[in-house]
């Protein structure tokens, strides 16, 4: 696979309450440089917990996560915040944009936090806004743009600091079918042209078919993985077949 951007070893996560619930049960996983991997599984399978553990939102109970050879959970709060801003990009279903800011201000937020010089910020803004086709939106407020445009802005904010790993949680969940297609073509472009590694959780087989590889999680364990060849239609059918084996209809996954 070449160099690993992400290496996960024996990942386990328990939630302790009246009943102890094991959300992840010993997952081993590697994500290579410039690889695009989707994570699928039934509701409650542990796929979001897996992404949250990798994204440093949710500390694992047992196991090790290395991103570019570093364990983010060994860092103090200040180091971790800097690590997130330099290494990770985040794209969420509900966009997580700041409505009181303009599109431009939202996109520049990660660079502002790192006090990047103004000329470098402008250079990166110009590049990413042209790449994502949103130059004409830069002066608008968030409430003035559509859902598909909001997700483009969220993606711009996620990649402007050139992260080595882009993490996406149901990035098309709030979009109509045309916007879904547009956004997923953008993810493909980010992967191929910006050489960014992507880890994406989705329940949608069509969305997942844009990835190079899909891992399926069931009951907190790695259940299966499939790889895309040259035929995306065939890959889509493999996804559907695997989901059928996992059990449940598409609306439950």
CSV table of C-alpha atoms in Angstrom, one decimal:
chain,number,residue,atom,x,y,z
A,1,UNK,CA,0.0,0.0,0.0
A,2,UNK,CA,3.0,2.3,0.3
A,3,UNK,CA,3.2,4.8,3.2
A,4,UNK,CA,0.3,4.8,5.6
A,5,UNK,CA,-1.4,8.1,6.4
A,6,UNK,CA,-3.5,6.4,9.1
A,7,UNK,CA,-2.8,3.3,11.1
A,8,UNK,CA,-5.3,1.9,13.5
A,9,UNK,CA,-4.4,-1.1,15.8
A,10,UNK,CA,-6.8,-3.0,18.0
A,11,UNK,CA,-9.2,-0.1,18.3
A,12,UNK,CA,-11.8,-0.7,21.0
A,13,UNK,CA,-14.4,1.7,22.5
A,14,UNK,CA,-16.6,1.0,25.4
A,15,UNK,CA,-19.4,3.3,26.8
A,16,UNK,CA,-20.0,2.6,30.4
A,17,UNK,CA,-23.4,3.2,32.0
A,18,UNK,CA,-26.1,1.0,33.5
A,19,UNK,CA,-25.2,-1.4,30.7
A,20,UNK,CA,-21.6,-1.4,29.3
A,21,UNK,CA,-21.8,-1.1,25.5
A,22,UNK,CA,-18.8,-2.0,23.3
A,23,UNK,CA,-19.1,0.2,20.2
A,24,UNK,CA,-15.8,-1.0,18.7
A,25,UNK,CA,-14.3,-4.4,19.3
A,26,UNK,CA,-10.7,-4.6,18.0
A,27,UNK,CA,-10.5,-2.9,14.6
A,28,UNK,CA,-7.2,-3.0,12.6
A,29,UNK,CA,-7.0,-0.7,9.6
A,30,UNK,CA,-4.6,1.2,7.4
A,31,UNK,CA,-5.2,4.1,5.0
A,32,UNK,CA,-2.5,4.7,2.4
A,33,UNK,CA,-1.3,7.9,0.9
A,34,UNK,CA,-3.8,9.3,-1.6
A,35,UNK,CA,-6.4,6.6,-0.9
A,36,UNK,CA,-10.1,7.2,-0.8
A,37,UNK,CA,-11.9,4.8,1.6
A,38,UNK,CA,-15.6,4.7,2.5
A,39,UNK,CA,-16.9,3.2,5.7
A,40,UNK,CA,-20.3,1.5,5.7
A,41,UNK,CA,-22.4,-0.6,8.0
A,42,UNK,CA,-25.8,-0.9,9.7
A,43,UNK,CA,-27.1,1.7,12.1
A,44,UNK,CA,-25.3,1.2,15.4
A,45,UNK,CA,-22.5,-0.8,13.8
A,46,UNK,CA,-19.8,1.5,15.1
A,47,UNK,CA,-18.9,3.3,11.9
A,48,UNK,CA,-19.4,6.8,13.4
A,49,UNK,CA,-17.6,5.9,16.6
A,50,UNK,CA,-14.7,4.7,14.4
A,51,UNK,CA,-14.6,8.0,12.5
A,52,UNK,CA,-14.9,10.0,15.8
A,53,UNK,CA,-12.0,8.0,17.2
A,54,UNK,CA,-9.8,8.8,14.2
A,55,UNK,CA,-10.9,12.4,14.2
A,56,UNK,CA,-9.8,12.8,17.9
A,57,UNK,CA,-13.4,13.6,18.9
A,58,UNK,CA,-13.8,10.4,20.9
A,59,UNK,CA,-10.9,8.9,22.8
A,60,UNK,CA,-10.6,5.1,22.3
A,61,UNK,CA,-10.8,2.8,25.4
A,62,UNK,CA,-8.0,0.5,24.0
A,63,UNK,CA,-5.8,0.6,20.9
A,64,UNK,CA,-3.6,3.0,19.0
A,65,UNK,CA,-4.3,5.5,16.3
A,66,UNK,CA,-1.3,6.9,14.3
A,67,UNK,CA,-1.7,9.7,11.8
A,68,UNK,CA,1.5,10.3,9.8
A,69,UNK,CA,3.2,8.3,12.5
A,70,UNK,CA,2.0,10.5,15.4
A,71,UNK,CA,-0.5,9.5,18.1
A,72,UNK,CA,-2.8,12.5,18.6
A,73,UNK,CA,-4.0,11.2,21.9
A,74,UNK,CA,-0.5,11.6,23.4
A,75,UNK,CA,-0.6,15.4,22.7
A,76,UNK,CA,-1.7,18.0,25.2
A,77,UNK,CA,-4.7,20.2,24.4
A,78,UNK,CA,-2.7,23.0,22.6
A,79,UNK,CA,-0.6,20.5,20.6
A,80,UNK,CA,-3.8,18.5,19.7
A,81,UNK,CA,-5.6,21.7,18.4
A,82,UNK,CA,-2.6,22.5,16.2
A,83,UNK,CA,-2.3,18.9,15.0
A,84,UNK,CA,-6.0,18.9,14.0
A,85,UNK,CA,-5.6,22.1,12.1
A,86,UNK,CA,-2.4,21.0,10.3
A,87,UNK,CA,-3.2,17.3,9.6
A,88,UNK,CA,-7.0,16.9,9.4
A,89,UNK,CA,-9.8,18.3,7.4
A,90,UNK,CA,-13.5,17.8,8.5
A,91,UNK,CA,-16.7,17.7,6.4
A,92,UNK,CA,-20.0,17.1,8.1
A,93,UNK,CA,-23.6,16.4,7.1
A,94,UNK,CA,-24.9,19.7,8.5
A,95,UNK,CA,-22.0,21.8,7.1
A,96,UNK,CA,-21.0,23.4,10.5
A,97,UNK,CA,-20.6,26.8,9.0
A,98,UNK,CA,-20.6,30.1,11.0
A,99,UNK,CA,-23.7,31.9,9.8
A,100,UNK,CA,-22.6,35.3,11.0
A,101,UNK,CA,-19.5,35.2,8.7
A,102,UNK,CA,-19.2,35.5,4.9
A,103,UNK,CA,-18.3,32.5,2.7
A,104,UNK,CA,-14.8,34.0,2.5
A,105,UNK,CA,-14.4,34.4,6.3
A,106,UNK,CA,-15.7,30.8,6.8
A,107,UNK,CA,-13.2,29.3,4.4
A,108,UNK,CA,-10.3,31.3,5.9
A,109,UNK,CA,-11.1,30.4,9.5
A,110,UNK,CA,-8.5,27.6,9.8
A,111,UNK,CA,-5.7,29.8,8.4
A,112,UNK,CA,-6.8,32.8,10.6
A,113,UNK,CA,-6.4,30.5,13.7
A,114,UNK,CA,-2.9,29.8,12.6
A,115,UNK,CA,-2.1,33.5,11.9
A,116,UNK,CA,-1.0,32.8,8.4
A,117,UNK,CA,0.3,36.0,6.5
A,118,UNK,CA,-2.5,37.8,4.6
A,119,UNK,CA,-0.9,37.3,1.2
A,120,UNK,CA,-0.6,33.5,1.7
A,121,UNK,CA,-4.2,33.3,2.9
A,122,UNK,CA,-5.3,35.2,-0.2
A,123,UNK,CA,-3.3,32.9,-2.4
A,124,UNK,CA,-4.8,29.8,-0.9
A,125,UNK,CA,-8.3,31.2,-1.0
A,126,UNK,CA,-8.0,32.0,-4.7
A,127,UNK,CA,-6.7,28.5,-5.5
A,128,UNK,CA,-9.3,26.6,-3.5
A,129,UNK,CA,-12.3,28.8,-4.5
A,130,UNK,CA,-11.3,28.4,-8.2
A,131,UNK,CA,-10.8,24.7,-7.8
A,132,UNK,CA,-14.3,24.3,-6.2
A,133,UNK,CA,-16.0,26.8,-8.5
A,134,UNK,CA,-17.2,29.1,-5.7
A,135,UNK,CA,-15.4,32.4,-6.5
A,136,UNK,CA,-18.7,34.2,-7.1
A,137,UNK,CA,-19.9,33.2,-3.6
A,138,UNK,CA,-17.1,34.6,-1.5
A,139,UNK,CA,-18.8,37.9,-0.4
A,140,UNK,CA,-22.2,36.2,0.3
A,141,UNK,CA,-23.5,35.2,3.8
A,142,UNK,CA,-24.2,31.6,4.5
A,143,UNK,CA,-28.0,32.0,4.6
A,144,UNK,CA,-27.9,33.4,1.0
A,145,UNK,CA,-26.6,30.2,-0.6
A,146,UNK,CA,-28.0,26.7,-1.3
A,147,UNK,CA,-27.3,23.4,0.4
A,148,UNK,CA,-25.0,22.2,-2.3
A,149,UNK,CA,-23.1,25.5,-2.2
A,150,UNK,CA,-22.8,25.3,1.6
A,151,UNK,CA,-21.2,21.9,1.3
A,152,UNK,CA,-18.7,23.3,-1.3
A,153,UNK,CA,-17.8,26.1,1.2
A,154,UNK,CA,-17.5,23.5,4.0
A,155,UNK,CA,-15.2,21.4,1.7
A,156,UNK,CA,-13.1,24.5,0.8
A,157,UNK,CA,-12.7,25.3,4.6
A,158,UNK,CA,-11.7,21.6,5.1
A,159,UNK,CA,-8.9,21.6,2.5
A,160,UNK,CA,-7.6,25.2,2.5
A,161,UNK,CA,-4.9,24.3,5.0
A,162,UNK,CA,-3.9,21.3,2.8
A,163,UNK,CA,-4.5,18.5,5.3
A,164,UNK,CA,-3.0,15.0,4.8
A,165,UNK,CA,-6.3,13.4,5.8
A,166,UNK,CA,-9.8,14.5,5.0
A,167,UNK,CA,-12.6,13.1,7.2
A,168,UNK,CA,-16.2,13.2,6.1
A,169,UNK,CA,-19.3,12.1,8.0
A,170,UNK,CA,-22.3,11.6,5.8
A,171,UNK,CA,-21.2,14.6,3.6
A,172,UNK,CA,-24.2,14.3,1.3
A,173,UNK,CA,-26.9,13.5,3.9
A,174,UNK,CA,-28.7,16.9,3.5
A,175,UNK,CA,-28.4,17.3,-0.2
A,176,UNK,CA,-30.6,16.7,-3.2
A,177,UNK,CA,-29.6,14.2,-5.9
A,178,UNK,CA,-27.9,16.8,-8.2
A,179,UNK,CA,-26.0,18.3,-5.4
A,180,UNK,CA,-24.9,14.8,-4.2
A,181,UNK,CA,-23.4,14.1,-7.6
A,182,UNK,CA,-21.7,17.5,-7.7
A,183,UNK,CA,-20.2,17.1,-4.2
A,184,UNK,CA,-19.0,13.6,-4.9
A,185,UNK,CA,-17.3,14.6,-8.1
A,186,UNK,CA,-15.6,17.3,-6.0
A,187,UNK,CA,-14.4,14.6,-3.5
A,188,UNK,CA,-13.0,12.6,-6.5
A,189,UNK,CA,-11.2,15.7,-7.8
A,190,UNK,CA,-9.7,16.5,-4.3
A,191,UNK,CA,-8.5,12.9,-4.1
A,192,UNK,CA,-7.0,12.8,-7.6
A,193,UNK,CA,-5.8,16.4,-8.1
A,194,UNK,CA,-4.9,17.5,-4.6
A,195,UNK,CA,-3.6,14.0,-3.7
A,196,UNK,CA,-5.5,14.1,-0.4
A,197,UNK,CA,-6.3,10.9,1.5
A,198,UNK,CA,-10.1,10.6,2.4
A,199,UNK,CA,-12.0,8.6,5.0
A,200,UNK,CA,-15.7,8.9,4.6
A,201,UNK,CA,-18.7,7.4,6.5
A,202,UNK,CA,-21.8,7.0,4.4
A,203,UNK,CA,-25.0,4.9,4.3
A,204,UNK,CA,-25.5,5.6,0.6
A,205,UNK,CA,-24.2,3.0,-1.9
A,206,UNK,CA,-24.0,5.5,-4.7
A,207,UNK,CA,-21.9,7.9,-2.7
A,208,UNK,CA,-19.7,5.0,-1.5
A,209,UNK,CA,-19.1,3.9,-5.1
A,210,UNK,CA,-16.8,7.0,-5.6
A,211,UNK,CA,-14.3,5.5,-3.2
A,212,UNK,CA,-11.4,3.2,-4.1
A,213,UNK,CA,-12.1,0.8,-1.3
A,214,UNK,CA,-15.0,0.3,1.2
A,215,UNK,CA,-14.7,-1.3,4.6
A,216,UNK,CA,-17.9,-2.6,6.2
A,217,UNK,CA,-18.3,-2.6,10.0
A,218,UNK,CA,-20.8,-4.8,11.8
A,219,UNK,CA,-21.2,-5.1,15.6
A,220,UNK,CA,-18.0,-3.1,16.2
A,221,UNK,CA,-15.8,-5.3,14.1
A,222,UNK,CA,-14.4,-5.1,10.6
A,223,UNK,CA,-16.8,-7.4,8.6
A,224,UNK,CA,-15.5,-7.1,5.1
A,225,UNK,CA,-13.8,-4.9,2.5
A,226,UNK,CA,-14.1,-4.5,-1.2
A,227,UNK,CA,-12.1,-2.7,-3.8
A,228,UNK,CA,-13.2,-0.8,-6.9
A,229,UNK,CA,-11.8,-1.9,-10.2
A,230,UNK,CA,-12.3,-0.1,-13.5
A,231,UNK,CA,-16.1,-0.7,-13.6
A,232,UNK,CA,-17.9,1.6,-11.1
A,233,UNK,CA,-21.3,0.1,-12.0
A,234,UNK,CA,-20.0,-3.4,-11.1
A,235,UNK,CA,-18.5,-1.9,-7.9
A,236,UNK,CA,-22.0,-0.4,-7.0
A,237,UNK,CA,-23.5,-3.9,-7.4
A,238,UNK,CA,-20.9,-5.4,-5.1
A,239,UNK,CA,-21.7,-2.8,-2.5
A,240,UNK,CA,-25.4,-3.6,-2.7
A,241,UNK,CA,-24.7,-7.3,-2.4
A,242,UNK,CA,-22.5,-6.8,0.6
A,243,UNK,CA,-25.1,-4.6,2.3
A,244,UNK,CA,-27.7,-7.3,1.6
A,245,UNK,CA,-25.5,-9.9,3.4
A,246,UNK,CA,-25.1,-7.5,6.3
A,247,UNK,CA,-28.9,-7.5,6.7
A,248,UNK,CA,-31.5,-4.8,6.5
A,249,UNK,CA,-32.8,-2.6,3.7
A,250,UNK,CA,-31.0,0.3,2.4
A,251,UNK,CA,-33.1,2.7,4.5
A,252,UNK,CA,-31.7,1.0,7.6
A,253,UNK,CA,-28.1,1.3,6.7
